Amino acid sequence: MGDLTTERSNSTGTGTAPVLVASNRGPVSFSTAEDGTLDLRRGGGGLVSGLSAIGDPDAVWVCAALGDADRRAARAAPDGRLDRAGHDVGGQAVRMLDIDPETFARAYNGVANSTLWFVHHLLYATPTAPAFDAGFRTEWQAYTAYNAAFAEALAAEAAPGAAVLVQDYHLSLAPALLRAARPDLRIGHFSHTPWAPPEYFRLLPDDVAEAVLTGILGADRAGFLTRRWALAFAECCAAVLGAEVDREALTVTHAGRTTRLGVHGLGADADFLRERAHRPDVEERLAALREAVGDRRAVVRVDRTELSKNIVRGFQAYRHLLRTRPEWQDRVVHIAFAYPSRTDLAEYRDYTARVRELAAEINTEFGTDSWQPLILHVDDDFPRSLAAYRLADVALVNPIRDGMNLVAKEVPVVSDRGCALVLSREAGAHAELGEDALSVNPYDVIATSDALHAGLTMAADERADRTKRLAAAATALPPQQWFLDQLDALR
Ligand code: F6P
């Protein structure tokens, strides 16, 4: 974490990047190989393919070093610029910030993932949590320092008048900090999560709630995945800051500045998915899954093992289906892929244990020598997930609350025979897919079980028709256009 004056990259006092992206997790990560050298892995996702659309090698992506190997790589590169250290980081430059591990852990685990994530997804069991004590104040200081490190790096890399797209709840303070350092920049912030309603957002200490909102209002534009989340943000600004809100024009005016709100519903990348889903590694996994499922129906879910994804109630709904409609016994298999996430947090480890436990209970209650009712994998295997998408008769996507949920958009695109989509009305994707999905209240286990039954018994032609419409809606805004739209709107 250098200081601004030492990090400036040229004599004009500014950098040279015309477009910048900032996010906690970057487009590449490192691990240490057996011989001690660094192995680089390139990630995927909407931002990576979005940024590729501008094809500008001067664009800079600023991200944090997440683990020890990342830190080693960042430290060895001049100003953390991995591209200048000879790493093949893709179509843009990458500046990886070597934030000290304790500060990073407090900001990422303590504030971003245990506090802001919980607030926006309504995850607290409120009789005991949250409790904002002295420990939280230490974490909040770290979060502020972490945001300041991003703002400093962005200020150092940005050309005069550059466009900067800051991502997510990890970086809610960065826009205002960056504006103070570089008022010439055009700054956008984008929330990939839902936004909490004001009465829940106000669980946060007052000064923290104010800092989060005024931090984002430091941007010229604040983007959201749905109108619902944009309006929730506006309501929080009105309730907490007394800001003036125009709900039609989607603007928030506070302390003499107006921030425009934008809605950009990130869609699935159809070309990529269709091509990727027919490669040999997917075919191989599809054959193995077909063998396990036999001539039975398949209910599929693919998630991070994430509290908000509601995997436990999903399993309870499946168990209820088998208990109350015994005709499905030996005629259906539930394939659940729950890949590991945020394992530093006890809540996530406990949740994963509960998921495993419940899967075992269901298999013990109903399983026979020739039928395993629930196949659970808790490791990450992207080609295997695509194989499951292709095979699914019913996809279960039942989050408690979700910014968008791309699985709901991806399954209809690659499904081989058409797939009924059981979809939580609290997922952002529901705004676009609700009409052709089977909508559920994610807390209602019996209604979810009924929806699974409706999906399993849906006539083939209806299923195919709905899948076609779902796939069209799901791919309406591909990642590259999603990114370019935000850039255009900022300019
Ligand atoms: O939804 C918000 C988000 O940051 C996504 O962009 C990402 O897929 C997810 O959370 C993963 O979080 P983490 O980086 O903590 O694994």
Short mmCIF file of C-alpha atoms and ligand atoms in Angstrom, two decimals:
data_model
loop_
_atom_site.label_atom_id
_atom_site.label_comp_id
_atom_site.label_asym_id
_atom_site.label_seq_id
_atom_site.Cartn_x
_atom_site.Cartn_y
_atom_site.Cartn_z
CA MET A 1 0.00 0.00 0.00
CA GLY A 2 2.06 2.91 -1.20
CA ASP A 3 1.15 6.52 -1.00
CA LEU A 4 -0.27 8.51 -3.84
CA THR A 5 2.76 10.69 -4.35
CA THR A 6 5.12 7.75 -4.80
CA GLU A 7 2.77 5.70 -6.97
CA ARG A 8 2.04 8.15 -9.75
CA SER A 9 3.16 6.69 -12.99
CA ASN A 10 4.16 9.69 -15.10
CA SER A 11 5.15 13.31 -14.92
CA THR A 12 1.62 14.69 -15.46
CA GLY A 13 0.72 13.29 -12.03
CA THR A 14 -1.70 10.75 -13.49
CA GLY A 15 -1.54 7.34 -15.09
CA THR A 16 -2.34 6.28 -18.64
CA ALA A 17 -5.29 3.88 -18.40
CA PRO A 18 -8.44 5.14 -20.20
CA VAL A 19 -10.65 2.43 -18.65
CA LEU A 20 -10.24 0.76 -15.28
CA VAL A 21 -12.04 -1.97 -13.40
CA ALA A 22 -11.69 -2.54 -9.67
CA SER A 23 -12.84 -5.65 -7.87
CA ASN A 24 -11.76 -7.69 -4.89
CA ARG A 25 -11.25 -10.89 -6.89
CA GLY A 26 -9.25 -10.29 -10.03
CA PRO A 27 -9.12 -12.06 -13.39
CA VAL A 28 -6.14 -14.20 -12.35
CA SER A 29 -4.97 -16.01 -9.24
CA PHE A 30 -1.80 -17.83 -8.28
CA SER A 31 -0.92 -21.01 -6.46
CA THR A 32 2.47 -22.37 -5.48
CA ALA A 33 3.63 -25.37 -7.49
CA GLU A 34 5.51 -28.28 -5.91
CA ASP A 35 8.85 -26.84 -7.07
CA GLY A 36 7.99 -23.52 -5.40
CA THR A 37 7.26 -21.59 -8.60
CA LEU A 38 4.02 -19.69 -9.15
CA ASP A 39 1.20 -21.21 -11.20
CA LEU A 40 -1.17 -18.70 -12.76
CA ARG A 41 -4.85 -19.48 -13.29
CA ARG A 42 -7.18 -17.28 -15.32
CA GLY A 43 -10.75 -16.97 -14.10
CA GLY A 44 -13.96 -16.55 -16.07
CA GLY A 45 -17.23 -14.78 -15.42
CA GLY A 46 -19.15 -11.76 -16.65
CA LEU A 47 -16.53 -9.12 -15.90
CA VAL A 48 -13.71 -10.97 -17.64
CA SER A 49 -15.63 -11.42 -20.86
CA GLY A 50 -17.21 -7.95 -20.48
CA LEU A 51 -13.88 -6.18 -20.28
CA SER A 52 -12.57 -8.17 -23.25
CA ALA A 53 -15.19 -6.33 -25.36
CA ILE A 54 -13.22 -3.10 -25.31
CA GLY A 55 -10.03 -4.89 -26.42
CA ASP A 56 -7.86 -2.09 -25.04
CA PRO A 57 -4.48 -3.30 -23.76
CA ASP A 58 -4.13 -0.05 -21.79
CA ALA A 59 -7.16 -0.89 -19.66
CA VAL A 60 -6.16 -1.77 -16.10
CA TRP A 61 -7.88 -4.14 -13.70
CA VAL A 62 -7.09 -3.42 -10.06
CA CYS A 63 -7.69 -6.32 -7.67
CA ALA A 64 -6.53 -7.62 -4.30
CA ALA A 65 -4.04 -10.40 -3.64
CA LEU A 66 -6.27 -13.04 -2.02
CA GLY A 67 -3.74 -15.55 -0.73
CA ASP A 68 -0.03 -16.07 -0.09
CA ALA A 69 0.85 -17.00 -3.67
CA ASP A 70 -1.01 -13.93 -5.00
CA ARG A 71 0.91 -11.80 -2.52
CA ARG A 72 4.21 -13.23 -3.67
CA ALA A 73 3.33 -12.46 -7.28
CA ALA A 74 2.11 -8.94 -6.47
CA ARG A 75 5.20 -8.16 -4.43
CA ALA A 76 7.54 -9.32 -7.18
CA ALA A 77 5.82 -7.15 -9.83
CA PRO A 78 6.59 -3.42 -10.22
CA ASP A 79 3.73 -1.53 -8.48
CA GLY A 80 1.86 -4.86 -8.45
CA ARG A 81 1.56 -4.71 -12.26
CA LEU A 82 1.51 -8.40 -13.11
CA ASP A 83 1.64 -7.69 -16.84
CA ARG A 84 4.94 -5.87 -16.36
CA ALA A 85 6.35 -8.88 -14.52
CA GLY A 86 5.81 -11.04 -17.60
CA HIS A 87 2.62 -12.84 -16.50
CA ASP A 88 0.07 -13.67 -19.17
CA VAL A 89 -2.94 -11.99 -17.57
CA GLY A 90 -5.26 -11.73 -20.59
CA GLY A 91 -6.28 -8.76 -22.70
CA GLN A 92 -5.77 -6.05 -20.09
CA ALA A 93 -3.15 -5.02 -17.55
CA VAL A 94 -3.59 -6.18 -13.96
CA ARG A 95 -2.47 -4.37 -10.84
CA MET A 96 -2.73 -6.71 -7.87
CA LEU A 97 -2.66 -5.03 -4.47
CA ASP A 98 -0.48 -6.55 -1.81
CA ILE A 99 -2.67 -5.62 1.15
CA ASP A 100 -1.34 -7.06 4.40
CA PRO A 101 -3.09 -10.34 5.25
CA GLU A 102 -4.63 -9.14 8.52
CA THR A 103 -6.13 -6.00 6.97
CA PHE A 104 -7.38 -8.05 4.04
CA ALA A 105 -8.97 -10.72 6.25
CA ARG A 106 -10.74 -8.13 8.40
CA ALA A 107 -12.04 -6.25 5.37
CA TYR A 108 -13.02 -9.29 3.28
CA ASN A 109 -14.19 -11.81 5.90
CA GLY A 110 -15.20 -9.43 8.67
CA VAL A 111 -16.94 -6.54 6.92
CA ALA A 112 -17.63 -7.55 3.31
CA ASN A 113 -18.68 -11.18 3.76
CA SER A 114 -19.86 -11.37 7.37
CA THR A 115 -21.55 -7.98 7.54
CA LEU A 116 -22.50 -6.34 4.23
CA TRP A 117 -23.22 -9.67 2.52
CA PHE A 118 -25.42 -10.72 5.47
CA VAL A 119 -27.25 -7.39 5.44
CA HIS A 120 -28.00 -7.41 1.71
CA HIS A 121 -29.11 -11.07 1.72
CA LEU A 122 -31.08 -10.78 4.99
CA LEU A 123 -29.09 -13.62 6.57
CA TYR A 124 -28.90 -12.72 10.25
CA ALA A 125 -30.61 -14.70 13.00
CA THR A 126 -31.36 -11.37 14.72
CA PRO A 127 -31.88 -12.46 18.35
CA THR A 128 -28.09 -12.92 18.57
CA ALA A 129 -26.53 -11.30 15.51
CA PRO A 130 -25.24 -8.86 14.48
CA ALA A 131 -23.55 -7.30 17.53
CA PHE A 132 -21.41 -4.37 16.48
CA ASP A 133 -18.74 -4.37 19.20
CA ALA A 134 -15.12 -3.24 19.50
CA GLY A 135 -14.00 -6.12 17.26
CA PHE A 136 -16.24 -4.85 14.51
CA ARG A 137 -14.72 -1.38 14.81
CA THR A 138 -11.25 -2.86 14.15
CA GLU A 139 -12.65 -4.64 11.11
CA TRP A 140 -14.31 -1.47 9.89
CA GLN A 141 -10.99 0.40 10.10
CA ALA A 142 -9.41 -2.34 8.02
CA TYR A 143 -12.24 -2.11 5.47
CA THR A 144 -11.62 1.64 5.21
CA ALA A 145 -7.87 1.09 4.68
CA TYR A 146 -8.56 -1.63 2.09
CA ASN A 147 -10.89 0.73 0.18
CA ALA A 148 -8.28 3.51 0.43
CA ALA A 149 -5.64 1.19 -1.08
CA PHE A 150 -7.90 0.62 -4.09
CA ALA A 151 -8.65 4.33 -4.46
CA GLU A 152 -4.93 5.15 -4.36
CA ALA A 153 -4.05 2.54 -6.96
CA LEU A 154 -6.89 3.62 -9.26
CA ALA A 155 -5.88 7.28 -8.93
CA ALA A 156 -2.32 6.35 -9.82
CA GLU A 157 -3.25 4.31 -12.91
CA ALA A 158 -6.08 6.42 -14.40
CA ALA A 159 -5.49 8.75 -17.34
CA PRO A 160 -7.12 12.20 -17.13
CA GLY A 161 -10.90 11.82 -17.54
CA ALA A 162 -10.69 8.01 -17.49
CA ALA A 163 -13.73 5.80 -16.81
CA VAL A 164 -13.48 3.67 -13.67
CA LEU A 165 -15.88 0.82 -12.94
CA VAL A 166 -15.78 -0.17 -9.26
CA GLN A 167 -17.40 -3.50 -8.37
CA ASP A 168 -19.46 -4.62 -5.45
CA TYR A 169 -19.90 -4.40 -1.69
CA HIS A 170 -16.21 -4.95 -0.97
CA LEU A 171 -15.56 -1.52 -2.46
CA SER A 172 -18.43 0.66 -1.31
CA LEU A 173 -16.15 3.41 0.06
CA ALA A 174 -13.77 3.54 -2.91
CA PRO A 175 -15.87 5.73 -5.25
CA ALA A 176 -16.01 8.69 -2.82
CA LEU A 177 -12.33 8.27 -1.87
CA LEU A 178 -11.37 8.19 -5.54
CA ARG A 179 -13.48 11.23 -6.38
CA ALA A 180 -11.73 13.20 -3.63
CA ALA A 181 -8.32 12.30 -5.12
CA ARG A 182 -9.29 12.56 -8.80
CA PRO A 183 -12.37 14.70 -9.46
CA ASP A 184 -11.65 14.51 -13.22
CA LEU A 185 -12.59 10.81 -13.43
CA ARG A 186 -15.95 9.35 -14.43
CA ILE A 187 -16.73 6.79 -11.78
CA GLY A 188 -19.26 3.96 -11.85
CA HIS A 189 -20.07 1.54 -9.07
CA PHE A 190 -21.87 -1.75 -9.68
CA SER A 191 -23.57 -3.94 -7.05
CA HIS A 192 -23.68 -7.64 -7.95
CA THR A 193 -25.73 -8.37 -4.84
CA PRO A 194 -29.28 -7.49 -3.90
CA TRP A 195 -29.69 -4.32 -1.84
CA ALA A 196 -31.30 -4.49 1.61
CA PRO A 197 -34.57 -2.71 2.40
CA PRO A 198 -34.03 0.35 4.68
CA GLU A 199 -35.33 -1.24 7.90
CA TYR A 200 -32.82 -4.08 7.50
CA PHE A 201 -29.98 -1.89 6.21
CA ARG A 202 -30.36 0.16 9.39
CA LEU A 203 -29.11 -2.78 11.45
CA LEU A 204 -25.70 -1.29 10.56
CA PRO A 205 -24.34 1.33 12.98
CA ASP A 206 -25.52 4.75 11.77
CA ASP A 207 -22.07 6.03 10.78
CA VAL A 208 -21.32 2.80 8.88
CA ALA A 209 -24.65 2.91 7.04
CA GLU A 210 -23.95 6.54 6.08
CA ALA A 211 -20.40 5.78 4.96
CA VAL A 212 -21.52 2.89 2.73
CA LEU A 213 -24.18 5.03 1.03
CA THR A 214 -22.10 8.20 0.64
CA GLY A 215 -19.19 6.03 -0.54
CA ILE A 216 -21.26 4.71 -3.45
CA LEU A 217 -22.81 8.13 -4.07
CA GLY A 218 -19.26 9.31 -4.77
CA ALA A 219 -19.79 7.61 -8.14
CA ASP A 220 -21.47 9.34 -11.10
CA ARG A 221 -23.53 6.21 -11.66
CA ALA A 222 -24.47 3.36 -9.37
CA GLY A 223 -25.49 0.22 -11.25
CA PHE A 224 -27.67 -2.68 -10.09
CA LEU A 225 -28.83 -5.97 -11.57
CA THR A 226 -32.54 -5.20 -11.22
CA ARG A 227 -34.81 -2.22 -10.69
CA ARG A 228 -35.84 -3.72 -7.34
CA TRP A 229 -32.29 -3.48 -5.95
CA ALA A 230 -31.78 0.02 -7.42
CA LEU A 231 -34.95 1.24 -5.72
CA ALA A 232 -33.95 -0.39 -2.42
CA PHE A 233 -30.66 1.53 -2.56
CA ALA A 234 -32.54 4.76 -3.27
CA GLU A 235 -34.89 4.10 -0.32
CA CYS A 236 -31.89 3.59 1.96
CA CYS A 237 -30.42 6.91 0.77
CA ALA A 238 -33.71 8.64 1.55
CA ALA A 239 -34.14 6.97 4.97
CA VAL A 240 -30.54 7.18 6.21
CA LEU A 241 -29.20 10.32 4.53
CA GLY A 242 -32.41 12.25 3.88
CA ALA A 243 -31.33 12.27 0.22
CA GLU A 244 -33.70 13.45 -2.49
CA VAL A 245 -34.79 10.53 -4.64
CA ASP A 246 -36.45 10.56 -8.07
CA ARG A 247 -37.92 7.06 -8.42
CA GLU A 248 -38.90 7.56 -12.07
CA ALA A 249 -35.66 9.08 -13.33
CA LEU A 250 -33.70 6.85 -10.90
CA THR A 251 -31.50 9.55 -9.41
CA VAL A 252 -30.31 10.27 -5.88
CA THR A 253 -29.28 13.80 -4.90
CA HIS A 254 -27.28 14.28 -1.74
CA ALA A 255 -24.96 17.05 -0.52
CA GLY A 256 -25.28 18.95 -3.80
CA ARG A 257 -24.40 16.05 -6.12
CA THR A 258 -26.65 13.80 -8.15
CA THR A 259 -25.83 10.14 -8.75
CA ARG A 260 -27.71 8.36 -11.51
CA LEU A 261 -28.83 4.79 -10.85
CA GLY A 262 -28.66 2.26 -13.68
CA VAL A 263 -30.17 -1.17 -14.17
CA HIS A 264 -28.12 -3.70 -16.14
CA GLY A 265 -29.42 -7.26 -15.94
CA LEU A 266 -26.33 -9.34 -16.71
CA GLY A 267 -27.26 -12.24 -18.99
CA ALA A 268 -25.74 -15.60 -19.82
CA ASP A 269 -23.05 -15.86 -22.49
CA ALA A 270 -24.87 -18.13 -24.98
CA ASP A 271 -22.04 -18.58 -27.51
CA PHE A 272 -19.51 -19.51 -24.88
CA LEU A 273 -21.87 -21.85 -23.01
CA ARG A 274 -23.14 -23.73 -26.07
CA GLU A 275 -19.64 -24.31 -27.37
CA ARG A 276 -18.17 -25.20 -23.98
CA ALA A 277 -21.03 -27.56 -23.09
CA HIS A 278 -20.24 -29.84 -26.05
CA ARG A 279 -16.55 -30.37 -25.53
CA PRO A 280 -15.25 -33.90 -24.82
CA ASP A 281 -14.69 -33.30 -21.08
CA VAL A 282 -18.39 -32.41 -20.70
CA GLU A 283 -19.50 -35.38 -22.84
CA GLU A 284 -17.45 -37.68 -20.65
CA ARG A 285 -19.07 -36.39 -17.46
CA LEU A 286 -22.50 -36.46 -19.06
CA ALA A 287 -22.08 -40.16 -19.81
CA ALA A 288 -21.16 -40.82 -16.16
CA LEU A 289 -24.16 -38.85 -14.89
CA ARG A 290 -26.50 -40.64 -17.32
CA GLU A 291 -25.28 -43.93 -15.99
CA ALA A 292 -26.01 -42.86 -12.40
CA VAL A 293 -29.46 -41.46 -13.23
CA GLY A 294 -30.53 -44.32 -15.52
CA ASP A 295 -34.01 -43.89 -16.95
CA ARG A 296 -35.10 -41.76 -14.00
CA ARG A 297 -35.80 -38.02 -14.01
CA ALA A 298 -33.12 -35.58 -12.83
CA VAL A 299 -33.59 -32.56 -10.57
CA VAL A 300 -30.40 -30.48 -10.75
CA ARG A 301 -28.97 -27.69 -8.65
CA VAL A 302 -25.53 -26.06 -8.91
CA ASP A 303 -24.43 -23.45 -6.37
CA ARG A 304 -21.59 -22.20 -4.30
CA THR A 305 -22.05 -23.65 -0.79
CA GLU A 306 -23.48 -20.32 0.20
CA LEU A 307 -25.94 -19.49 2.96
CA SER A 308 -28.11 -17.41 0.67
CA LYS A 309 -28.51 -20.25 -1.87
CA ASN A 310 -30.90 -22.10 0.45
CA ILE A 311 -29.58 -25.58 -0.27
CA VAL A 312 -30.89 -26.99 3.03
CA ARG A 313 -34.52 -26.01 2.34
CA GLY A 314 -34.09 -27.29 -1.22
CA PHE A 315 -33.14 -30.73 0.19
CA GLN A 316 -36.02 -30.55 2.65
CA ALA A 317 -38.37 -29.91 -0.28
CA TYR A 318 -36.96 -32.92 -2.14
CA ARG A 319 -37.36 -35.07 0.97
CA HIS A 320 -40.96 -33.85 1.32
CA LEU A 321 -41.58 -34.80 -2.32
CA LEU A 322 -40.33 -38.35 -1.73
CA ARG A 323 -42.28 -38.66 1.51
CA THR A 324 -45.60 -37.33 0.27
CA ARG A 325 -45.50 -38.57 -3.33
CA PRO A 326 -43.97 -42.04 -3.02
CA GLU A 327 -44.60 -42.59 -6.73
CA TRP A 328 -41.37 -40.63 -7.29
CA GLN A 329 -39.28 -43.09 -5.28
CA ASP A 330 -36.79 -44.81 -7.59
CA ARG A 331 -38.02 -42.57 -10.43
CA VAL A 332 -36.01 -39.43 -9.74
CA VAL A 333 -32.45 -38.47 -8.77
CA HIS A 334 -31.48 -35.14 -7.26
CA ILE A 335 -28.05 -34.02 -8.48
CA ALA A 336 -26.65 -31.27 -6.25
CA PHE A 337 -23.29 -29.68 -6.89
CA ALA A 338 -22.30 -27.29 -4.11
CA TYR A 339 -18.78 -26.09 -4.67
CA PRO A 340 -16.77 -24.69 -1.73
CA SER A 341 -16.96 -21.03 -0.84
CA ARG A 342 -15.64 -18.71 1.88
CA THR A 343 -14.38 -21.59 3.97
CA ASP A 344 -12.58 -19.17 6.33
CA LEU A 345 -15.98 -18.38 7.86
CA ALA A 346 -17.40 -20.73 10.50
CA GLU A 347 -20.97 -20.09 9.29
CA TYR A 348 -20.04 -21.42 5.84
CA ARG A 349 -18.25 -24.48 7.24
CA ASP A 350 -21.23 -25.27 9.49
CA TYR A 351 -23.63 -24.78 6.60
CA THR A 352 -21.62 -27.14 4.37
CA ALA A 353 -21.67 -29.74 7.15
CA ARG A 354 -25.46 -29.41 7.44
CA VAL A 355 -25.83 -29.81 3.66
CA ARG A 356 -23.76 -33.02 3.73
CA GLU A 357 -25.65 -34.32 6.76
CA LEU A 358 -29.06 -33.78 5.24
CA ALA A 359 -28.02 -35.38 1.95
CA ALA A 360 -26.86 -38.45 3.91
CA GLU A 361 -30.14 -38.54 5.87
CA ILE A 362 -32.16 -38.50 2.64
CA ASN A 363 -30.07 -41.26 1.10
CA THR A 364 -30.44 -43.36 4.27
CA GLU A 365 -34.19 -42.81 4.45
CA PHE A 366 -34.98 -43.66 0.81
CA GLY A 367 -31.92 -45.20 -0.87
CA THR A 368 -31.89 -48.80 -2.10
CA ASP A 369 -29.16 -51.06 -3.47
CA SER A 370 -29.91 -49.80 -6.98
CA TRP A 371 -31.02 -46.19 -6.36
CA GLN A 372 -29.17 -43.28 -4.78
CA PRO A 373 -31.84 -40.57 -4.43
CA LEU A 374 -29.42 -37.66 -3.95
CA ILE A 375 -25.97 -37.27 -5.48
CA LEU A 376 -24.06 -34.49 -3.74
CA HIS A 377 -20.62 -33.21 -4.76
CA VAL A 378 -18.96 -30.43 -2.80
CA ASP A 379 -16.02 -29.81 -5.10
CA ASP A 380 -15.79 -27.53 -8.10
CA ASP A 381 -15.92 -29.09 -11.57
CA PHE A 382 -17.22 -26.71 -14.23
CA PRO A 383 -17.52 -29.28 -17.06
CA ARG A 384 -19.46 -31.56 -14.70
CA SER A 385 -21.83 -28.67 -13.90
CA LEU A 386 -22.41 -28.14 -17.63
CA ALA A 387 -23.11 -31.85 -18.04
CA ALA A 388 -25.71 -31.63 -15.27
CA TYR A 389 -27.29 -28.59 -16.95
CA ARG A 390 -27.64 -30.58 -20.17
CA LEU A 391 -29.22 -33.53 -18.41
CA ALA A 392 -31.63 -31.68 -16.10
CA ASP A 393 -35.38 -32.28 -16.32
CA VAL A 394 -35.92 -29.78 -13.52
CA ALA A 395 -33.49 -27.09 -12.32
CA LEU A 396 -33.93 -25.96 -8.73
CA VAL A 397 -32.79 -22.38 -8.04
CA ASN A 398 -34.31 -21.34 -4.71
CA PRO A 399 -32.11 -18.65 -3.09
CA ILE A 400 -33.32 -16.75 -0.05
CA ARG A 401 -32.21 -13.65 -1.94
CA ASP A 402 -29.82 -13.25 -4.85
CA GLY A 403 -28.51 -10.33 -6.91
CA MET A 404 -29.23 -12.20 -10.16
CA ASN A 405 -28.36 -15.94 -10.14
CA LEU A 406 -26.71 -16.92 -13.40
CA VAL A 407 -27.38 -20.65 -12.98
CA ALA A 408 -31.08 -19.90 -13.57
CA LYS A 409 -30.04 -18.25 -16.84
CA GLU A 410 -27.46 -20.82 -17.92
CA VAL A 411 -29.47 -24.03 -17.57
CA PRO A 412 -32.15 -23.18 -20.18
CA VAL A 413 -29.40 -22.21 -22.65
CA VAL A 414 -27.61 -25.57 -22.59
CA SER A 415 -30.42 -27.96 -21.61
CA ASP A 416 -30.59 -30.83 -24.13
CA ARG A 417 -34.30 -31.67 -23.91
CA GLY A 418 -35.81 -28.63 -22.25
CA CYS A 419 -35.89 -28.14 -18.52
CA ALA A 420 -38.51 -26.86 -16.08
CA LEU A 421 -37.08 -24.07 -13.91
CA VAL A 422 -38.17 -23.87 -10.26
CA LEU A 423 -37.11 -20.35 -9.36
CA SER A 424 -37.21 -18.31 -6.18
CA ARG A 425 -39.13 -15.09 -6.49
CA GLU A 426 -36.33 -13.47 -4.45
CA ALA A 427 -33.67 -14.04 -7.14
CA GLY A 428 -32.90 -11.05 -9.36
CA ALA A 429 -33.28 -13.39 -12.36
CA HIS A 430 -36.96 -13.74 -11.47
CA ALA A 431 -37.62 -10.25 -12.87
CA GLU A 432 -36.75 -11.55 -16.35
CA LEU A 433 -37.57 -15.27 -16.11
CA GLY A 434 -40.53 -15.32 -13.73
CA GLU A 435 -43.18 -15.75 -16.44
CA ASP A 436 -41.85 -19.06 -17.73
CA ALA A 437 -40.46 -20.40 -14.46
CA LEU A 438 -42.30 -22.15 -11.62
CA SER A 439 -42.01 -19.42 -8.98
CA VAL A 440 -41.50 -20.27 -5.33
CA ASN A 441 -41.31 -18.55 -1.97
CA PRO A 442 -37.88 -19.83 -0.91
CA TYR A 443 -38.91 -20.28 2.74
CA ASP A 444 -41.90 -22.48 1.83
CA VAL A 445 -40.61 -26.04 1.72
CA ILE A 446 -43.99 -27.57 0.84
CA ALA A 447 -44.62 -25.10 -2.00
CA THR A 448 -41.11 -25.83 -3.30
CA SER A 449 -41.83 -29.54 -3.18
CA ASP A 450 -45.09 -28.95 -5.10
CA ALA A 451 -43.17 -26.93 -7.70
CA LEU A 452 -40.67 -29.79 -8.11
CA HIS A 453 -43.61 -32.14 -8.72
CA ALA A 454 -45.12 -29.69 -11.25
CA GLY A 455 -41.76 -29.46 -13.01
CA LEU A 456 -41.30 -33.24 -13.08
CA THR A 457 -44.77 -33.77 -14.55
CA MET A 458 -44.74 -30.89 -17.03
CA ALA A 459 -45.59 -32.04 -20.57
CA ALA A 460 -42.57 -32.28 -22.86
CA ASP A 461 -43.83 -29.74 -25.40
CA GLU A 462 -44.69 -27.17 -22.71
CA ARG A 463 -41.28 -27.68 -21.17
CA ALA A 464 -39.57 -27.19 -24.52
CA ASP A 465 -41.59 -24.03 -25.27
CA ARG A 466 -40.87 -22.52 -21.89
CA THR A 467 -37.18 -23.40 -22.15
CA LYS A 468 -36.94 -21.60 -25.50
CA ARG A 469 -38.45 -18.44 -24.03
CA LEU A 470 -36.33 -18.73 -20.89
CA ALA A 471 -33.15 -19.06 -22.97
CA ALA A 472 -34.09 -15.99 -25.05
CA ALA A 473 -34.72 -13.88 -21.93
CA ALA A 474 -31.60 -15.25 -20.24
CA THR A 475 -29.30 -14.21 -23.08
CA ALA A 476 -30.86 -10.81 -23.83
CA LEU A 477 -27.88 -8.92 -22.37
CA PRO A 478 -24.64 -10.87 -22.88
CA PRO A 479 -21.65 -9.92 -20.68
CA GLN A 480 -19.85 -7.89 -23.34
CA GLN A 481 -22.90 -5.72 -24.06
CA TRP A 482 -23.61 -5.46 -20.33
CA PHE A 483 -20.15 -4.00 -19.83
CA LEU A 484 -20.22 -1.70 -22.88
CA ASP A 485 -23.65 -0.32 -21.87
CA GLN A 486 -22.25 0.73 -18.51
CA LEU A 487 -19.22 2.32 -20.08
CA ASP A 488 -21.37 4.21 -22.61
CA ALA A 489 -23.74 5.41 -19.90
CA LEU A 490 -20.80 6.71 -17.89
CA ARG A 491 -19.42 8.62 -20.83
O1 F6P B 1 -22.35 -11.81 -5.95
C1 F6P B 1 -21.28 -11.11 -5.48
C2 F6P B 1 -19.97 -11.84 -5.69
O2 F6P B 1 -18.89 -11.01 -5.44
C3 F6P B 1 -19.90 -12.38 -7.12
O3 F6P B 1 -19.43 -11.42 -8.01
C4 F6P B 1 -19.10 -13.64 -6.96
O4 F6P B 1 -19.51 -14.64 -7.82
C5 F6P B 1 -19.38 -14.09 -5.55
O5 F6P B 1 -19.85 -12.97 -4.84
C6 F6P B 1 -18.18 -14.84 -5.03
O6 F6P B 1 -17.62 -14.30 -3.94
P1 F6P B 1 -16.13 -14.59 -3.45
O7 F6P B 1 -15.23 -13.75 -4.30
O8 F6P B 1 -16.17 -14.21 -2.02
O9 F6P B 1 -15.89 -16.05 -3.68
#
